């Protein structure tokens, strides 16, 4: 059973950069059946997919955030990371990392395993 | 991007009764639709994928149906632990994956 755990600061100042890391255990990070992704949920709101990465380094981004986001993977540490630049109060949310099933690395499907979530507040 | 509209926004149901939740897509997503359950303070939990396949460990009282643009999640004989918010997600027209705004199932 895959286990994912987010880590990173809980408070970021406006205009600065948000950085989060997700550690994966309980299964192979280089699995051909998983993308690794980030989803966020603003307080009291719905879910928004941010980005995902395949173990080959292939990345995909939500067009609404693409200009400010970078996702990367470190196979040696079984970790993947999210960087969101120039944050505003609108970026305050719980950030989840998750595994996203893929049948062969070309399309990312449903989110099977989720981390517990990391609340990031943007405030001065 | 494909917009998912869930209805109703909230649903009041008595324990033991059934609940039917709807998810409508702005364009066809074929069978590429999943349902998730989220309880307060917890991460979402995968219930249904590929429109109708139950995820591992999900009780048979949860069932999904539909294809194209109209999808339904049915929860038969609601248990106390089923009162939660339910989200649909499409992955056929990806990227981006998109989610519905959620349906809250509340105790009547």
XYZ file of C-alpha atoms in Angstrom:
232
model
C 0.000 0.000 0.000
C 1.482 3.286 -1.092
C 1.976 5.934 1.561
C 2.500 9.588 0.688
C 3.519 12.351 3.072
C 3.731 16.065 2.361
C 6.265 18.338 4.025
C 7.022 22.040 3.844
C 6.394 25.367 5.520
C 2.884 26.182 6.614
C 3.231 29.937 6.137
C 4.481 31.816 3.081
C 4.543 35.573 2.527
C 2.804 37.145 -0.474
C 4.994 37.356 -3.595
C 7.326 34.659 -2.277
C 7.704 31.018 -3.341
C 5.836 28.038 -1.925
C 7.804 24.792 -1.858
C 6.460 21.401 -0.861
C 7.884 17.898 -0.992
C 6.066 14.582 -1.050
C 7.783 11.430 0.194
C 6.561 8.141 -1.221
C 6.888 4.770 0.492
C 5.339 1.320 0.303
C 5.884 0.870 -3.400
C 8.261 1.596 -6.290
C 8.596 5.268 -7.174
C 9.497 4.301 -10.735
C 6.289 2.326 -11.193
C 5.006 2.470 -14.768
C 1.477 2.664 -13.334
C 1.737 5.926 -11.459
C 2.040 9.585 -12.124
C 2.814 11.650 -9.044
C 0.673 14.721 -8.623
C -0.329 17.734 -6.580
C -3.899 18.835 -5.925
C -5.017 21.725 -3.763
C -8.181 22.694 -1.937
C -8.824 26.241 -0.788
C -10.717 26.512 2.519
C -14.306 25.372 2.057
C -13.799 24.903 -1.683
C -13.393 22.142 -4.222
C -10.350 20.338 -5.579
C -7.953 21.756 -8.154
C -5.337 19.653 -9.943
C -2.017 21.491 -10.142
C 0.523 19.282 -11.884
C 1.945 15.805 -12.163
C 5.197 14.111 -13.024
C 6.118 10.658 -14.315
C 9.227 8.849 -13.134
C 10.809 9.524 -16.532
C 10.650 13.231 -15.766
C 7.709 13.947 -18.051
C 5.580 16.712 -16.553
C 2.086 18.091 -17.067
C 0.625 21.306 -15.678
C -2.759 22.876 -15.193
C -2.795 25.740 -17.735
C -4.266 28.044 -15.099
C -1.130 27.720 -12.957
C 1.522 26.674 -15.454
C 3.327 30.008 -15.566
C 4.041 29.859 -11.814
C 4.489 26.130 -11.133
C 7.315 23.628 -11.365
C 7.040 19.964 -10.438
C 10.033 17.662 -10.251
C 10.910 14.154 -9.137
C 13.923 12.737 -7.289
C 14.018 8.990 -7.906
C 16.953 8.481 -5.548
C 14.861 9.782 -2.641
C 11.421 8.582 -3.813
C 10.248 12.161 -3.558
C 8.607 14.715 -5.774
C 8.334 18.426 -5.218
C 6.150 21.393 -6.028
C 7.268 24.996 -6.425
C 4.688 27.769 -6.777
C 6.082 31.222 -7.380
C 4.703 34.695 -6.681
C 2.020 33.464 -4.296
C -0.989 35.518 -3.236
C -3.641 34.996 -0.582
C -5.635 33.128 -3.246
C -3.014 30.354 -3.058
C -3.916 29.612 0.563
C -5.064 25.995 0.545
C -4.488 22.462 1.706
C -2.027 20.959 -0.734
C -2.295 17.212 -1.302
C 0.151 14.953 -3.039
C -1.272 11.832 -4.642
C -0.538 8.936 -6.938
C -2.429 9.050 -10.221
C -3.000 5.804 -12.035
C -1.760 5.435 -15.578
C -1.970 2.381 -17.776
C 1.246 3.201 -19.585
C 2.516 6.665 -18.893
C 0.635 8.478 -21.620
C -2.525 9.516 -19.775
C -3.056 10.184 -16.083
C -6.315 8.894 -14.697
C -7.745 8.658 -11.196
C -6.038 9.509 -7.908
C -5.565 6.291 -5.969
C -3.500 7.205 -2.928
C -3.394 10.558 -1.182
C -1.220 12.200 1.414
C -2.908 13.649 4.474
C -2.543 17.187 3.123
C -0.470 20.192 4.098
C -2.129 23.511 4.916
C -0.226 26.410 3.414
C -1.315 29.904 4.405
C -0.196 32.920 2.416
C -0.024 35.911 4.721
C 2.324 38.699 5.632
C -11.234 22.431 -20.132
C -14.049 20.050 -19.274
C -16.360 21.477 -16.621
C -18.098 19.079 -14.240
C -21.341 20.173 -12.602
C -22.566 18.200 -9.610
C -26.110 18.212 -8.328
C -27.554 18.719 -5.890
C -25.097 20.826 -3.903
C -26.430 19.272 -0.715
C -28.612 16.293 0.020
C -30.330 15.402 3.307
C -30.873 11.688 3.747
C -31.957 9.493 6.640
C -29.716 6.566 7.613
C -30.787 3.430 5.789
C -32.128 5.352 2.806
C -30.495 5.652 -0.601
C -28.816 8.700 -2.115
C -28.348 9.500 -5.795
C -25.715 12.042 -6.780
C -25.296 13.451 -10.266
C -22.272 14.676 -12.201
C -22.674 16.272 -15.632
C -19.757 16.994 -17.961
C -19.626 19.930 -20.382
C -18.369 17.543 -23.081
C -18.051 13.808 -23.391
C -15.539 12.161 -21.057
C -16.428 8.635 -22.252
C -16.074 6.469 -19.119
C -13.170 8.426 -17.692
C -14.839 9.497 -14.486
C -14.067 8.848 -10.837
C -15.862 9.533 -7.572
C -14.263 10.447 -4.250
C -15.518 10.732 -0.686
C -14.105 13.387 1.615
C -14.756 13.707 5.334
C -13.865 16.838 7.331
C -10.146 17.206 7.888
C -9.319 14.201 5.694
C -7.975 13.671 2.226
C -10.362 12.484 -0.481
C -10.775 8.724 -0.821
C -11.238 7.023 -4.172
C -14.578 5.213 -4.404
C -15.265 4.593 -8.103
C -13.118 4.782 -11.239
C -13.848 4.230 -14.918
C -17.415 5.343 -14.134
C -18.496 2.108 -12.472
C -15.540 0.137 -11.069
C -15.300 0.097 -7.277
C -11.900 0.825 -5.797
C -10.254 -1.681 -3.489
C -12.079 -2.062 -0.188
C -15.116 0.008 -1.168
C -18.414 -1.514 -0.004
C -20.912 -2.752 -2.569
C -23.475 -0.151 -1.443
C -21.517 2.352 -3.536
C -22.222 2.090 -7.247
C -21.460 4.281 -10.218
C -22.988 4.473 -13.656
C -23.032 6.582 -16.788
C -20.946 7.482 -19.791
C -20.452 10.455 -22.054
C -21.741 13.467 -20.153
C -24.108 12.067 -17.497
C -22.945 10.134 -14.459
C -24.508 8.942 -11.229
C -23.183 7.781 -7.882
C -25.693 5.791 -5.868
C -25.245 5.004 -2.209
C -27.750 2.431 -1.073
C -28.730 2.034 2.578
C -26.657 4.959 3.883
C -24.549 4.248 6.930
C -23.427 6.858 9.466
C -19.918 6.814 8.022
C -21.217 7.731 4.555
C -22.181 11.285 5.479
C -19.494 13.299 3.726
C -18.780 15.382 0.641
C -18.540 13.589 -2.682
C -16.569 14.829 -5.687
C -16.452 13.609 -9.264
C -13.324 13.909 -11.424
C -12.850 13.452 -15.151
C -9.615 12.236 -16.683
C -10.585 11.463 -20.251
C -9.873 15.022 -21.453
C -6.539 15.492 -19.744
C -4.690 17.655 -19.083
C -6.146 19.142 -17.044
C -7.926 16.697 -14.772
C -10.978 18.527 -13.456
C -13.253 18.041 -10.471
C -16.852 18.863 -9.755
C -17.665 21.293 -6.973
C -18.945 18.560 -4.673
C -22.181 17.283 -3.156
C -22.580 17.263 0.606
C -24.583 14.305 1.925
C -26.027 15.278 5.282
C -28.005 13.464 7.946
C -31.739 14.201 7.824
